[in-house]
Amino acid sequence: MRFVKYMTAPILMAALCSFWGCDKDEDHLSEAVLASANTLNFEAERAAEKIITIYADADWVTEVPDWVTVTPDSGTGVMDVTISVTDNMRDGAEDNPRKAALVFKGRTLASRAEVLIMQNGDKYRDVKEYTAGELAALADETVISVPSAIVVAVTTKGFVISDDRNTDNIFVSNSTAVAVGDKISLLGTKSSDSQKLATVIDCDEVTVLSGGAVNYPEPEDISAKIDDYTSSKRGYVTVKGIFNGSSLSVSEDAKYSVSVVDAPASLGLSALTGHIVTVTGYYAGLAEPVQRIMATDVEDNGLNEIVYFMENFEWLDPWAEAGSAGRTVENDDLGATAPQLPTPKIDGVSALDALLAKGYEFLRVTTKTEGECIYLQRNYLKFGKTSYQAGIILPSIDNIPSGAEPRLSFDWCPMRQGSGKVDPVNLIIIVENDGQEIPFEVPTHGWENDHKLEWIKAEIALTGVAITKDTKITIRQTQWPEATANRWFLDNIKISEPIKL
């Protein structure tokens, strides 16, 4: 098989001349040598010859491993050479894989081109057996056999093994299905990961010998020293923090966060966003500014907030179904059905009646004749139409203690017109006590025309106000009234206060 040259001879010689100067009065000994390949791979037996090109401005010679043949083994200028290898056999069977550097150099020895020659073989011939506790001390690229180890943690990309004394904990990169507690044997190659922690990669064979349980050691709590913790070993640790969907925030002052590396779905992390969790598992190194853990256990300590009020309108689903209400926002569907609140009824009770019964109040203004302008979606509310605006007053809330620092959050979305124009909706929160109103602005959507409909998360700190059972909290538009289209959608209303760790 002839290799394609990386550069044509005229182009490469021009480059070499630029580098060397190509002074015709100087000696014609090579000052630089290049090869058209950096690596060549050969089969263990009856390997085909390979041809590469050597580029030089004068003479060159070779340094050749004893199992490699180069023809010719010296030359002048640009030449093709043929490279072959002897069979990699011992006592009638394939020997271990081998590799060595083939060197092309100028006679002055001032420059050299190295080609790595690798030949296949039996990787596990004469392989030595090790315990899991012995692996960390081995040099990288050591081929190993582990006749017995215990699986102590599982990730989406492999698993962690140890011995029955928890001497050391080693990560195995392999897709074989194993479970925590399994006793296994394996064949692989020892290496180190980017965090310089012992790991086994290129694991070619895993055999599950039996199932079982794991007796974990007492974990080291690193929560208070998250910014300073470091280790060259995969120790068993635990940490407590707030899970934000991808990592744990241990405290407001912490510089580092914690990531649960390649967490399997069985840990249930996807449902714990916003929760205080305790993660226990094996340390997987620091990738600044993130401490990494391969988890064996995740404990849910509940939401990281005190919730005083929550409304997601899911209870309106029977009315939404009765009115064939659509999902304008989720489907970006301007034509989705949106019945007026009084229209769909269950046992004679309309959606509007049901909302009023829960303590909600509604505001409606118009530059035209009064009429209904609040609609039902599945399952959320739509406010307004052209020349009509609307708002909502939350039910009485009487469980917020004096001195609390609550925040109001909700999902909202402006409507888009058929022309692509996005309604220029501006929302405002009004907190009213004894006739005194304190407004809180809601950030505008800032969308360009033709923007796809999607939910926007609004979160407003209700600072400087007291909230009692007599307080009225209103969410409405600032356009009040306007002879324009300022329509919007509302869902997932919550008043809460974060818990400080």
Short mmCIF file of C-alpha atoms in Angstrom, two decimals:
data_model
loop_
_atom_site.label_atom_id
_atom_site.label_comp_id
_atom_site.label_asym_id
_atom_site.label_seq_id
_atom_site.Cartn_x
_atom_site.Cartn_y
_atom_site.Cartn_z
CA MET A 1 0.00 0.00 0.00
CA ARG A 2 1.49 3.34 -1.03
CA PHE A 3 0.91 6.24 1.40
CA VAL A 4 -0.32 9.57 0.06
CA LYS A 5 2.37 12.21 0.49
CA TYR A 6 1.49 15.05 2.84
CA MET A 7 3.10 17.63 0.52
CA THR A 8 4.16 17.44 -3.11
CA ALA A 9 7.91 17.34 -3.58
CA PRO A 10 8.23 20.78 -5.26
CA ILE A 11 6.17 22.49 -2.56
CA LEU A 12 7.99 20.79 0.29
CA MET A 13 11.44 21.41 -1.21
CA ALA A 14 10.55 25.07 -1.59
CA ALA A 15 9.65 25.16 2.08
CA LEU A 16 12.87 23.40 3.01
CA CYS A 17 14.92 25.80 0.92
CA SER A 18 13.25 28.70 2.68
CA PHE A 19 14.22 27.14 6.01
CA TRP A 20 17.78 26.14 5.05
CA GLY A 21 18.65 29.04 2.80
CA CYS A 22 19.84 26.54 0.10
CA ASP A 23 23.21 28.19 -0.35
CA LYS A 24 24.78 26.40 -3.31
CA ASP A 25 28.26 27.10 -1.96
CA GLU A 26 27.58 25.24 1.35
CA ASP A 27 28.13 21.52 1.88
CA HIS A 28 25.35 19.36 0.53
CA LEU A 29 24.81 17.55 3.83
CA SER A 30 21.20 17.59 5.07
CA GLU A 31 20.42 20.09 7.79
CA ALA A 32 16.79 18.94 8.06
CA VAL A 33 14.91 15.75 7.23
CA LEU A 34 11.15 15.22 7.07
CA ALA A 35 9.00 12.10 6.68
CA SER A 36 5.54 11.85 5.11
CA ALA A 37 4.21 9.82 8.08
CA ASN A 38 4.62 10.02 11.84
CA THR A 39 3.22 6.58 12.73
CA LEU A 40 2.95 3.23 10.97
CA ASN A 41 0.97 0.22 12.20
CA PHE A 42 1.61 -3.40 11.17
CA GLU A 43 -0.18 -6.70 11.71
CA ALA A 44 1.50 -9.35 13.88
CA GLU A 45 1.96 -11.82 11.00
CA ARG A 46 2.53 -11.45 7.26
CA ALA A 47 2.30 -7.69 7.52
CA ALA A 48 2.19 -5.80 4.21
CA GLU A 49 5.05 -3.44 3.40
CA LYS A 50 4.44 0.29 3.61
CA ILE A 51 5.96 3.08 1.55
CA ILE A 52 6.62 6.59 2.79
CA THR A 53 8.52 9.55 1.36
CA ILE A 54 11.62 11.14 2.90
CA TYR A 55 12.29 14.81 2.14
CA ALA A 56 15.80 16.24 2.47
CA ASP A 57 18.10 18.63 0.62
CA ALA A 58 21.06 16.26 0.71
CA ASP A 59 22.19 12.97 2.23
CA TRP A 60 20.32 11.11 5.00
CA VAL A 61 20.79 7.85 6.91
CA THR A 62 18.61 5.74 9.25
CA GLU A 63 18.57 4.26 12.74
CA VAL A 64 16.46 1.09 12.44
CA PRO A 65 15.08 -1.26 15.16
CA ASP A 66 16.30 -4.83 14.70
CA TRP A 67 12.80 -6.10 13.74
CA VAL A 68 12.29 -3.40 11.08
CA THR A 69 13.78 -3.23 7.59
CA VAL A 70 14.05 0.00 5.56
CA THR A 71 14.87 -0.12 1.85
CA PRO A 72 16.95 1.84 1.03
CA ASP A 73 18.35 2.63 4.47
CA SER A 74 20.15 5.76 3.24
CA GLY A 75 19.74 8.18 0.38
CA THR A 76 19.97 11.67 -1.01
CA GLY A 77 17.22 14.27 -1.36
CA VAL A 78 13.57 13.27 -1.79
CA MET A 79 13.10 9.50 -1.97
CA ASP A 80 10.47 6.85 -1.37
CA VAL A 81 11.43 4.11 1.09
CA THR A 82 9.83 0.73 1.79
CA ILE A 83 9.35 -0.34 5.39
CA SER A 84 8.68 -3.93 6.48
CA VAL A 85 8.67 -5.83 9.76
CA THR A 86 9.36 -9.40 10.82
CA ASP A 87 6.53 -11.53 12.22
CA ASN A 88 5.89 -10.81 15.89
CA MET A 89 5.90 -14.42 17.09
CA ARG A 90 7.37 -16.39 20.01
CA ASP A 91 7.19 -20.16 20.38
CA GLY A 92 4.61 -20.42 17.63
CA ALA A 93 2.24 -17.80 19.08
CA GLU A 94 1.89 -14.03 18.88
CA ASP A 95 4.24 -12.16 21.19
CA ASN A 96 3.38 -8.94 23.04
CA PRO A 97 2.74 -5.87 20.87
CA ARG A 98 5.87 -3.90 20.17
CA LYS A 99 6.80 -0.40 19.12
CA ALA A 100 9.99 1.49 18.41
CA ALA A 101 11.20 4.67 16.73
CA LEU A 102 12.57 4.57 13.20
CA VAL A 103 14.85 7.60 12.71
CA PHE A 104 15.81 9.38 9.47
CA LYS A 105 18.62 11.92 9.96
CA GLY A 106 21.12 14.03 8.09
CA ARG A 107 24.74 13.01 8.14
CA THR A 108 25.46 16.02 10.32
CA LEU A 109 23.01 14.64 12.95
CA ALA A 110 21.62 18.18 13.16
CA SER A 111 18.06 17.12 12.43
CA ARG A 112 15.98 13.98 12.54
CA ALA A 113 12.56 12.72 11.56
CA GLU A 114 11.09 10.00 13.77
CA VAL A 115 8.45 7.51 12.61
CA LEU A 116 6.84 5.42 15.35
CA ILE A 117 6.58 1.80 14.22
CA MET A 118 3.93 -0.27 16.03
CA GLN A 119 3.13 -3.94 15.51
CA ASN A 120 0.15 -5.86 16.82
CA GLY A 121 0.49 -8.84 19.11
CA ASP A 122 -1.04 -10.64 22.08
CA LYS A 123 -1.44 -7.80 24.57
CA TYR A 124 -2.08 -10.16 27.47
CA ARG A 125 0.63 -12.75 26.88
CA ASP A 126 2.54 -13.24 30.13
CA VAL A 127 0.35 -10.57 31.77
CA LYS A 128 0.88 -10.17 35.51
CA GLU A 129 -1.99 -10.33 37.99
CA TYR A 130 -2.59 -7.46 40.41
CA THR A 131 -5.00 -6.60 43.17
CA ALA A 132 -7.00 -3.37 42.92
CA GLY A 133 -4.85 -1.94 45.71
CA GLU A 134 -1.67 -2.39 43.66
CA LEU A 135 -2.81 -0.61 40.50
CA ALA A 136 -2.21 3.00 41.54
CA ALA A 137 1.54 2.44 41.97
CA LEU A 138 2.02 1.01 38.46
CA ALA A 139 3.50 2.96 35.59
CA ASP A 140 1.11 4.19 32.95
CA GLU A 141 0.67 1.79 29.98
CA THR A 142 1.23 -1.25 32.20
CA VAL A 143 -0.91 -4.13 30.94
CA ILE A 144 -2.75 -5.72 33.84
CA SER A 145 -4.95 -8.58 34.92
CA VAL A 146 -7.14 -8.18 37.99
CA PRO A 147 -8.58 -11.59 38.94
CA SER A 148 -10.88 -10.19 41.63
CA ALA A 149 -12.24 -6.74 42.46
CA ILE A 150 -15.48 -5.27 43.83
CA VAL A 151 -17.58 -2.69 41.98
CA VAL A 152 -18.20 0.14 44.45
CA ALA A 153 -19.71 2.81 42.15
CA VAL A 154 -21.21 2.98 38.67
CA THR A 155 -21.26 5.90 36.20
CA THR A 156 -22.48 6.27 32.63
CA LYS A 157 -18.91 5.80 31.36
CA GLY A 158 -17.64 3.02 33.56
CA PHE A 159 -17.32 2.08 37.21
CA VAL A 160 -15.09 2.27 40.28
CA ILE A 161 -13.44 -0.84 41.71
CA SER A 162 -11.77 -1.58 45.03
CA ASP A 163 -10.75 -4.59 47.09
CA ASP A 164 -12.47 -5.89 50.20
CA ARG A 165 -10.22 -3.67 52.37
CA ASN A 166 -10.89 -0.47 50.40
CA THR A 167 -7.14 -0.14 49.86
CA ASP A 168 -7.51 2.02 46.79
CA ASN A 169 -10.32 2.99 44.42
CA ILE A 170 -9.73 2.80 40.67
CA PHE A 171 -11.95 3.99 37.83
CA VAL A 172 -12.51 1.53 34.99
CA SER A 173 -13.57 2.95 31.64
CA ASN A 174 -15.78 0.26 30.15
CA SER A 175 -19.36 -0.16 28.90
CA THR A 176 -20.00 -3.60 30.39
CA ALA A 177 -23.17 -3.63 32.50
CA VAL A 178 -22.18 -4.12 36.12
CA ALA A 179 -23.88 -3.34 39.43
CA VAL A 180 -22.60 -2.01 42.73
CA GLY A 181 -21.45 -4.98 44.79
CA ASP A 182 -20.51 -7.18 41.81
CA LYS A 183 -17.27 -9.12 42.09
CA ILE A 184 -15.49 -8.97 38.73
CA SER A 185 -12.26 -9.83 36.92
CA LEU A 186 -10.78 -7.65 34.22
CA LEU A 187 -8.02 -7.20 31.66
CA GLY A 188 -6.87 -3.70 30.78
CA THR A 189 -4.17 -1.05 30.70
CA LYS A 190 -3.29 1.26 33.57
CA SER A 191 -3.24 4.98 32.89
CA SER A 192 -3.93 8.31 34.61
CA ASP A 193 -6.77 10.70 33.90
CA SER A 194 -6.58 14.46 33.47
CA GLN A 195 -6.93 14.89 37.24
CA LYS A 196 -3.86 12.66 37.77
CA LEU A 197 -5.86 10.06 39.66
CA ALA A 198 -5.23 6.35 39.14
CA THR A 199 -7.55 4.87 36.56
CA VAL A 200 -7.80 1.87 34.28
CA ILE A 201 -8.60 2.71 30.68
CA ASP A 202 -8.85 0.62 27.54
CA CYS A 203 -10.41 -2.18 29.54
CA ASP A 204 -10.74 -4.97 27.00
CA GLU A 205 -12.53 -7.60 29.06
CA VAL A 206 -14.76 -7.56 32.15
CA THR A 207 -16.27 -10.70 33.65
CA VAL A 208 -18.88 -10.59 36.42
CA LEU A 209 -18.04 -13.40 38.84
CA SER A 210 -20.83 -12.89 41.42
CA GLY A 211 -23.08 -10.30 43.01
CA GLY A 212 -22.82 -8.90 46.49
CA ALA A 213 -22.89 -5.82 48.70
CA VAL A 214 -20.38 -3.09 49.52
CA ASN A 215 -19.23 -2.12 53.00
CA TYR A 216 -18.36 1.53 52.48
CA PRO A 217 -15.87 3.28 54.75
CA GLU A 218 -16.81 6.41 56.70
CA PRO A 219 -16.77 9.25 54.13
CA GLU A 220 -14.71 12.38 54.61
CA ASP A 221 -16.92 15.49 54.72
CA ILE A 222 -15.33 18.10 52.42
CA SER A 223 -18.17 20.65 52.54
CA ALA A 224 -16.33 23.12 54.77
CA LYS A 225 -13.07 22.86 52.82
CA ILE A 226 -14.43 22.67 49.28
CA ASP A 227 -12.11 25.43 48.02
CA ASP A 228 -8.98 23.88 49.55
CA TYR A 229 -9.57 20.17 49.17
CA THR A 230 -7.24 18.21 46.93
CA SER A 231 -6.14 14.61 46.77
CA SER A 232 -4.13 12.35 44.51
CA LYS A 233 -6.33 9.40 45.49
CA ARG A 234 -9.93 8.56 44.75
CA GLY A 235 -11.03 8.82 48.37
CA TYR A 236 -14.55 8.31 49.70
CA VAL A 237 -16.05 11.73 50.42
CA THR A 238 -19.35 13.48 51.12
CA VAL A 239 -20.52 17.04 50.47
CA LYS A 240 -23.73 19.00 51.04
CA GLY A 241 -25.04 21.77 48.81
CA ILE A 242 -27.82 23.12 46.62
CA PHE A 243 -28.25 21.26 43.32
CA ASN A 244 -28.84 23.61 40.40
CA GLY A 245 -29.36 21.08 37.64
CA SER A 246 -25.71 20.43 36.82
CA SER A 247 -23.68 21.05 39.98
CA LEU A 248 -23.84 21.68 43.72
CA SER A 249 -23.32 25.12 45.24
CA VAL A 250 -21.88 24.43 48.67
CA SER A 251 -22.18 27.99 50.01
CA GLU A 252 -22.51 31.56 48.79
CA ASP A 253 -18.87 32.21 49.63
CA ALA A 254 -17.41 29.08 48.05
CA LYS A 255 -15.22 29.59 44.99
CA TYR A 256 -15.59 25.99 43.84
CA SER A 257 -18.73 24.02 43.11
CA VAL A 258 -19.22 20.24 42.94
CA SER A 259 -20.13 18.18 39.88
CA VAL A 260 -21.50 14.65 40.03
CA VAL A 261 -19.53 13.04 37.21
CA ASP A 262 -21.45 10.98 34.62
CA ALA A 263 -24.29 10.33 37.06
CA PRO A 264 -26.53 7.37 36.13
CA ALA A 265 -30.27 8.01 35.90
CA SER A 266 -30.83 5.76 38.90
CA LEU A 267 -29.50 8.51 41.18
CA GLY A 268 -32.54 10.63 40.30
CA LEU A 269 -30.63 13.92 40.03
CA SER A 270 -32.91 15.22 37.26
CA ALA A 271 -35.71 15.70 39.81
CA LEU A 272 -33.57 17.46 42.43
CA THR A 273 -32.94 20.87 40.90
CA GLY A 274 -33.39 23.46 43.61
CA HIS A 275 -33.03 20.90 46.39
CA ILE A 276 -30.48 20.67 49.17
CA VAL A 277 -28.68 17.37 48.59
CA THR A 278 -25.91 15.39 50.22
CA VAL A 279 -23.72 13.60 47.69
CA THR A 280 -21.48 10.75 48.81
CA GLY A 281 -19.05 9.00 46.53
CA TYR A 282 -15.51 8.77 45.21
CA TYR A 283 -13.41 11.87 44.61
CA ALA A 284 -12.69 12.34 40.91
CA GLY A 285 -10.33 15.31 41.00
CA LEU A 286 -10.43 19.06 40.51
CA ALA A 287 -11.18 20.68 37.16
CA GLU A 288 -11.14 24.29 38.30
CA PRO A 289 -13.48 25.66 39.48
CA VAL A 290 -15.29 22.32 39.92
CA GLN A 291 -14.61 19.49 42.37
CA ARG A 292 -15.70 16.19 40.79
CA ILE A 293 -17.36 13.23 42.53
CA MET A 294 -18.46 9.82 41.27
CA ALA A 295 -21.55 9.35 43.42
CA THR A 296 -22.66 6.23 45.22
CA ASP A 297 -25.54 7.94 47.02
CA VAL A 298 -27.55 11.16 46.79
CA GLU A 299 -29.69 12.18 49.75
CA ASP A 300 -32.53 14.62 49.13
CA ASN A 301 -32.83 17.09 52.00
CA GLY A 302 -35.73 18.97 50.44
CA LEU A 303 -36.09 22.24 48.57
CA ASN A 304 -33.57 24.94 49.34
CA GLU A 305 -36.39 27.33 50.05
CA ILE A 306 -39.43 27.86 52.22
CA VAL A 307 -42.45 27.96 49.92
CA TYR A 308 -45.24 30.24 51.11
CA PHE A 309 -47.40 30.04 47.98
CA MET A 310 -47.30 27.92 44.83
CA GLU A 311 -49.63 27.68 41.84
CA ASN A 312 -49.04 25.71 38.63
CA PHE A 313 -52.71 25.58 37.49
CA GLU A 314 -52.50 21.83 36.83
CA TRP A 315 -55.75 21.40 38.75
CA LEU A 316 -57.49 23.26 35.87
CA ASP A 317 -56.86 20.33 33.53
CA PRO A 318 -60.49 19.04 33.54
CA TRP A 319 -61.69 22.48 32.41
CA ALA A 320 -58.87 22.71 29.85
CA GLU A 321 -59.90 19.34 28.44
CA ALA A 322 -63.57 20.31 28.39
CA GLY A 323 -62.71 23.48 26.47
CA SER A 324 -60.21 21.75 24.13
CA ALA A 325 -57.63 24.28 25.31
CA GLY A 326 -54.34 24.23 23.44
CA ARG A 327 -50.71 24.91 24.32
CA THR A 328 -49.80 28.12 22.54
CA VAL A 329 -46.42 28.61 24.21
CA GLU A 330 -45.06 25.06 24.20
CA ASN A 331 -46.08 24.44 20.58
CA ASP A 332 -45.43 27.99 19.32
CA ASP A 333 -48.95 27.73 17.93
CA LEU A 334 -50.66 31.07 17.38
CA GLY A 335 -53.88 29.28 16.46
CA ALA A 336 -54.13 27.11 19.59
CA THR A 337 -57.62 27.03 21.11
CA ALA A 338 -57.99 29.38 24.11
CA PRO A 339 -61.56 29.41 25.52
CA GLN A 340 -62.64 32.31 27.73
CA LEU A 341 -62.57 31.43 31.42
CA PRO A 342 -66.39 31.40 31.84
CA THR A 343 -66.87 28.97 28.92
CA PRO A 344 -65.59 25.51 29.92
CA LYS A 345 -67.59 24.01 32.79
CA ILE A 346 -67.38 20.95 35.01
CA ASP A 347 -70.65 20.06 36.80
CA GLY A 348 -71.91 23.54 36.02
CA VAL A 349 -68.86 25.27 37.51
CA SER A 350 -66.83 27.33 35.04
CA ALA A 351 -63.04 27.69 35.11
CA LEU A 352 -63.55 31.29 36.21
CA ASP A 353 -65.82 30.17 39.08
CA ALA A 354 -63.21 27.64 40.20
CA LEU A 355 -60.46 30.27 40.23
CA LEU A 356 -62.59 32.76 42.14
CA ALA A 357 -63.43 30.06 44.67
CA LYS A 358 -59.71 29.65 45.37
CA GLY A 359 -59.44 33.34 46.19
CA TYR A 360 -58.12 34.72 42.91
CA GLU A 361 -59.33 38.07 41.63
CA PHE A 362 -59.04 39.40 38.08
CA LEU A 363 -58.62 42.86 36.61
CA ARG A 364 -59.84 43.86 33.14
CA VAL A 365 -59.56 47.21 31.34
CA THR A 366 -60.37 48.23 27.79
CA THR A 367 -60.61 51.18 25.45
CA LYS A 368 -63.76 49.63 24.02
CA THR A 369 -66.87 47.97 25.45
CA GLU A 370 -66.24 45.87 28.56
CA GLY A 371 -65.86 42.15 27.89
CA GLU A 372 -64.00 39.01 28.87
CA CYS A 373 -60.32 38.98 27.92
CA ILE A 374 -58.84 36.20 30.07
CA TYR A 375 -58.48 32.73 28.56
CA LEU A 376 -57.63 29.17 29.51
CA GLN A 377 -54.75 27.16 28.12
CA ARG A 378 -53.57 23.71 29.15
CA ASN A 379 -52.74 24.37 31.98
CA TYR A 380 -52.04 28.08 32.33
CA LEU A 381 -53.73 31.42 31.70
CA LYS A 382 -53.73 33.86 28.80
CA PHE A 383 -54.39 37.57 29.36
CA GLY A 384 -55.62 40.26 26.98
CA LYS A 385 -56.56 40.88 23.37
CA THR A 386 -56.34 43.93 21.14
CA SER A 387 -57.57 46.98 23.12
CA TYR A 388 -58.17 44.79 26.20
CA GLN A 389 -55.68 44.23 29.03
CA ALA A 390 -55.97 42.06 32.13
CA GLY A 391 -54.23 41.08 35.36
CA ILE A 392 -54.50 38.73 38.32
CA ILE A 393 -54.61 39.26 42.11
CA LEU A 394 -53.27 36.34 44.15
CA PRO A 395 -55.26 34.76 46.99
CA SER A 396 -54.61 35.87 50.56
CA ILE A 397 -51.30 34.60 51.97
CA ASP A 398 -51.07 34.50 55.76
CA ASN A 399 -48.05 32.31 56.49
CA ILE A 400 -45.15 34.69 55.77
CA PRO A 401 -43.42 35.61 59.06
CA SER A 402 -42.32 39.12 59.92
CA GLY A 403 -38.77 39.77 58.81
CA ALA A 404 -38.90 37.25 55.98
CA GLU A 405 -37.25 38.06 52.63
CA PRO A 406 -39.67 36.50 50.12
CA ARG A 407 -39.32 36.49 46.38
CA LEU A 408 -42.05 36.14 43.76
CA SER A 409 -41.30 34.02 40.71
CA PHE A 410 -43.40 32.98 37.73
CA ASP A 411 -43.16 31.90 34.11
CA TRP A 412 -44.56 34.22 31.46
CA CYS A 413 -44.48 34.74 27.70
CA PRO A 414 -45.64 37.55 25.40
CA MET A 415 -47.84 36.73 22.40
CA ARG A 416 -46.64 37.02 18.80
CA GLN A 417 -48.83 38.45 16.06
CA GLY A 418 -49.38 36.80 12.69
CA SER A 419 -47.07 39.37 11.10
CA GLY A 420 -44.25 38.20 13.37
CA LYS A 421 -44.39 41.24 15.65
CA VAL A 422 -44.03 40.34 19.32
CA ASP A 423 -46.54 42.14 21.55
CA PRO A 424 -44.63 44.85 23.51
CA VAL A 425 -45.80 43.61 26.90
CA ASN A 426 -44.38 45.14 30.08
CA LEU A 427 -45.40 43.52 33.37
CA ILE A 428 -45.46 44.95 36.86
CA ILE A 429 -46.03 43.54 40.35
CA ILE A 430 -48.00 45.67 42.76
CA VAL A 431 -48.01 44.94 46.50
CA GLU A 432 -50.82 46.78 48.27
CA ASN A 433 -51.23 47.26 52.02
CA ASP A 434 -54.01 49.52 53.38
CA GLY A 435 -54.37 51.30 50.05
CA GLN A 436 -50.63 51.98 49.71
CA GLU A 437 -49.18 50.43 46.55
CA ILE A 438 -45.53 49.51 46.09
CA PRO A 439 -44.62 48.56 42.49
CA PHE A 440 -41.92 46.10 41.41
CA GLU A 441 -40.86 46.12 37.76
CA VAL A 442 -40.51 42.87 35.83
CA PRO A 443 -37.67 42.70 33.26
CA THR A 444 -39.00 43.02 29.69
CA HIS A 445 -38.76 40.14 27.26
CA GLY A 446 -36.39 41.98 24.90
CA TRP A 447 -37.32 39.76 21.98
CA GLU A 448 -36.89 40.65 18.33
CA ASN A 449 -39.85 40.14 16.01
CA ASP A 450 -40.45 36.55 14.83
CA HIS A 451 -39.01 35.19 18.10
CA LYS A 452 -40.29 31.70 18.89
CA LEU A 453 -42.68 31.58 21.84
CA GLU A 454 -41.07 30.20 25.01
CA TRP A 455 -41.38 30.63 28.73
CA ILE A 456 -39.45 33.39 30.50
CA LYS A 457 -38.59 32.96 34.17
CA ALA A 458 -39.21 36.09 36.23
CA GLU A 459 -37.93 36.33 39.78
CA ILE A 460 -38.51 39.45 41.86
CA ALA A 461 -37.35 40.06 45.42
CA LEU A 462 -40.21 41.61 47.38
CA THR A 463 -37.94 43.71 49.54
CA GLY A 464 -39.15 46.43 51.86
CA VAL A 465 -42.75 45.25 52.13
CA ALA A 466 -44.74 43.31 54.69
CA ILE A 467 -47.01 40.56 53.43
CA THR A 468 -50.00 39.67 55.60
CA LYS A 469 -53.35 38.01 54.99
CA ASP A 470 -54.71 41.42 53.98
CA THR A 471 -51.98 42.17 51.44
CA LYS A 472 -52.96 42.23 47.78
CA ILE A 473 -50.35 41.07 45.26
CA THR A 474 -51.18 41.91 41.65
CA ILE A 475 -49.46 40.85 38.43
CA ARG A 476 -50.57 42.92 35.46
CA GLN A 477 -49.41 44.97 32.49
CA THR A 478 -48.14 48.53 32.66
CA GLN A 479 -50.09 49.30 29.44
CA TRP A 480 -53.37 50.06 31.22
CA PRO A 481 -55.51 50.57 29.13
CA GLU A 482 -54.13 50.69 25.60
CA ALA A 483 -55.79 50.37 22.19
CA THR A 484 -53.10 47.87 21.13
CA ALA A 485 -52.35 44.16 21.38
CA ASN A 486 -50.48 43.40 24.60
CA ARG A 487 -51.24 39.75 25.26
CA TRP A 488 -49.32 37.42 27.58
CA PHE A 489 -49.35 34.03 29.27
CA LEU A 490 -48.78 33.13 32.94
CA ASP A 491 -47.84 29.91 34.79
CA ASN A 492 -45.95 28.52 37.81
CA ILE A 493 -46.42 31.32 40.35
CA LYS A 494 -44.41 30.92 43.56
CA ILE A 495 -43.62 33.01 46.61
CA SER A 496 -40.69 31.59 48.54
CA GLU A 497 -37.61 32.38 50.57
CA PRO A 498 -34.21 30.70 50.06
CA ILE A 499 -32.67 28.69 52.87
CA LYS A 500 -29.14 29.84 53.61
CA LEU A 501 -26.69 27.00 54.10
#
